[in-house]
Amino acid sequence: MQSLNADLHCHSNVSDGTLTPEEVAARAHRNGVELWSLTDHDEIGGQERARDAAHRLGMSYLSGSEISVTFAGRTVHIVGLGFDASHADLAHGLAATRGGREQRARNMAADLERVGVHGAFEGALKYVGNPDLISRTHFARYMVEIGVCKELSDVFKRYLTEGKPGYVEHRWAKLSDAVRWITEAGGVAVIAHPGRYDLTPNEEFALFDEFKALGGLGVEVVTGSHTVPEYQKYADLACELDLLASRGSDFHDPKESHTDLGTLPALPKRVRPVWEALAHRVQHP
Ligand code: AMP
Ligand code: MN
Ligand code: MN
Ligand code: MN
């Protein structure tokens, strides 16, 4: 089952990706994906379209979302897979998590105004597919458009990250709530791209320890956000902590994303793939 081409992390224009759920499905299928999940940030509004498109292409589907969480003052992402998307607590929890984004975006724009970047709220909105889900990515696209930076990653480096103008502190969902929404809806909670958080070993241990105590079951091992040594590091950690391992490109856009759908290496042999534990939740065509 290690060899199954599963891509269980990517985005459509229902959050901060640029392709429609149908276009992401078609691209995944073209690249050989056999089991797919669309994991838009804090949102499940694209799930039915994604599943239907997958099924039209003969691809198996797992429901998904990537939930923004604040843990010990840091932003951490938790991917939920295989949940029942009609579960009320999950839907309400995600709506509440999305709720603060508009005010945050207005505050970001006010901050950017002070350093001479004008009209960023309206500018970012032009890139937004779902008004509930205005994100830093949309600001970054606008700021590349007006020539503030050449590349998206430079906008993040110079403006949209901690300590930089345009960065606004935000309180996302609690780790305990995110894990509970996913788990009570029949899904599996997975720590997304742990290599991205810049945690000290102690902070990382605290995150994994609490996540497991709350009922979290998985960790992303092979992801577009990890380096090759990080595949090994988090495969070891998955074995040590008895966590299921996940694989996903974190694809957002054909030009911006350096990892395309379905093109990552297979999970290391020693881990247990999350899709084995989710076999009963897979929606077959
Ligand atoms: P938000 O949820 O509004 O805080 O936006 C987070 C999103 O910004 C992530 O999901 C990524 O898609 C994007 N992002 C974060 N850091 C970077 C970066 N350094 N370069 C490009 N995109 C980034
Ligand atoms: Mn994103
Ligand atoms: Mn993420
Ligand atoms: Mn993502």
mmCIF file of N, CA and C and ligand atoms in Angstrom, residues 16 41 66 68 77 101 104 134-137 152-153 156 172 196 252, ligand 1:
data_model
loop_
_atom_site.group_PDB
_atom_site.id
_atom_site.type_symbol
_atom_site.label_atom_id
_atom_site.label_comp_id
_atom_site.label_asym_id
_atom_site.label_seq_id
_atom_site.Cartn_x
_atom_site.Cartn_y
_atom_site.Cartn_z
ATOM 1 N N ASP A 16 -6.744 29.196 -0.666
ATOM 2 C CA ASP A 16 -5.719 30.049 -1.275
ATOM 3 C C ASP A 16 -5.014 29.411 -2.472
ATOM 4 N N HIS A 41 -7.866 25.392 3.386
ATOM 5 C CA HIS A 41 -7.705 25.957 4.730
ATOM 6 C C HIS A 41 -9.060 26.274 5.359
ATOM 7 N N GLU A 66 -7.516 21.624 6.045
ATOM 8 C CA GLU A 66 -6.317 21.987 6.812
ATOM 9 C C GLU A 66 -6.712 23.098 7.778
ATOM 10 N N SER A 68 -6.294 25.850 10.730
ATOM 11 C CA SER A 68 -5.318 26.744 11.359
ATOM 12 C C SER A 68 -5.512 26.699 12.876
ATOM 13 N N HIS A 77 -0.630 23.891 11.619
ATOM 14 C CA HIS A 77 -1.723 23.415 10.771
ATOM 15 C C HIS A 77 -2.020 21.943 11.034
ATOM 16 N N ARG A 101 -11.002 36.191 9.717
ATOM 17 C CA ARG A 101 -10.075 36.503 8.623
ATOM 18 C C ARG A 101 -10.295 37.879 7.999
ATOM 19 N N ARG A 104 -8.802 40.556 10.306
ATOM 20 C CA ARG A 104 -7.345 40.392 10.245
ATOM 21 C C ARG A 104 -6.795 40.995 8.952
ATOM 22 N N ILE A 134 -10.030 35.038 2.930
ATOM 23 C CA ILE A 134 -8.937 35.910 2.501
ATOM 24 C C ILE A 134 -7.704 35.551 3.332
ATOM 25 N N SER A 135 -6.569 35.323 2.661
ATOM 26 C CA SER A 135 -5.389 34.844 3.369
ATOM 27 C C SER A 135 -4.155 35.641 2.976
ATOM 28 N N ARG A 136 -3.068 35.386 3.671
ATOM 29 C CA ARG A 136 -1.816 36.079 3.372
ATOM 30 C C ARG A 136 -1.382 35.829 1.934
ATOM 31 N N THR A 137 -1.707 34.638 1.426
ATOM 32 C CA THR A 137 -1.331 34.308 0.053
ATOM 33 C C THR A 137 -1.934 35.297 -0.941
ATOM 34 N N LEU A 152 6.543 35.531 -4.612
ATOM 35 C CA LEU A 152 5.667 35.345 -3.459
ATOM 36 C C LEU A 152 6.464 35.143 -2.178
ATOM 37 N N SER A 153 7.493 34.316 -2.265
ATOM 38 C CA SER A 153 8.248 33.987 -1.046
ATOM 39 C C SER A 153 8.951 35.225 -0.489
ATOM 40 N N PHE A 156 6.547 37.166 1.667
ATOM 41 C CA PHE A 156 6.454 36.580 3.010
ATOM 42 C C PHE A 156 7.677 36.943 3.840
ATOM 43 N N TRP A 172 -6.078 31.486 16.212
ATOM 44 C CA TRP A 172 -6.834 30.505 15.427
ATOM 45 C C TRP A 172 -7.524 29.523 16.370
ATOM 46 N N ARG A 196 8.094 22.696 9.123
ATOM 47 C CA ARG A 196 7.976 24.111 8.764
ATOM 48 C C ARG A 196 7.882 25.062 9.953
ATOM 49 N N HIS A 252 -0.643 24.510 -4.546
ATOM 50 C CA HIS A 252 -1.552 25.669 -4.582
ATOM 51 C C HIS A 252 -1.788 26.195 -5.994
HETATM 52 P P1 AMP B 1 -2.817 32.439 6.314
HETATM 53 O O1 AMP B 1 -3.654 31.220 6.603
HETATM 54 O O2 AMP B 1 -3.638 33.587 5.826
HETATM 55 O O3 AMP B 1 -1.935 32.815 7.472
HETATM 56 O O4 AMP B 1 -1.868 32.070 5.100
HETATM 57 C C1 AMP B 1 -1.033 30.953 5.184
HETATM 58 C C2 AMP B 1 -0.624 30.503 3.795
HETATM 59 O O5 AMP B 1 0.391 31.348 3.287
HETATM 60 C C3 AMP B 1 -0.020 29.117 3.778
HETATM 61 O O6 AMP B 1 -1.015 28.149 3.703
HETATM 62 C C4 AMP B 1 0.803 29.152 2.513
HETATM 63 O O7 AMP B 1 -0.017 28.854 1.407
HETATM 64 C C5 AMP B 1 1.219 30.600 2.414
HETATM 65 N N1 AMP B 1 2.619 30.798 2.850
HETATM 66 C C6 AMP B 1 3.082 30.869 4.114
HETATM 67 N N2 AMP B 1 4.410 31.094 4.121
HETATM 68 C C7 AMP B 1 4.795 31.175 2.829
HETATM 69 C C8 AMP B 1 6.037 31.404 2.146
HETATM 70 N N3 AMP B 1 7.168 31.614 2.829
HETATM 71 N N4 AMP B 1 6.032 31.421 0.789
HETATM 72 C C9 AMP B 1 4.886 31.226 0.095
HETATM 73 N N5 AMP B 1 3.697 31.003 0.678
HETATM 74 C C10 AMP B 1 3.647 30.979 2.010
#
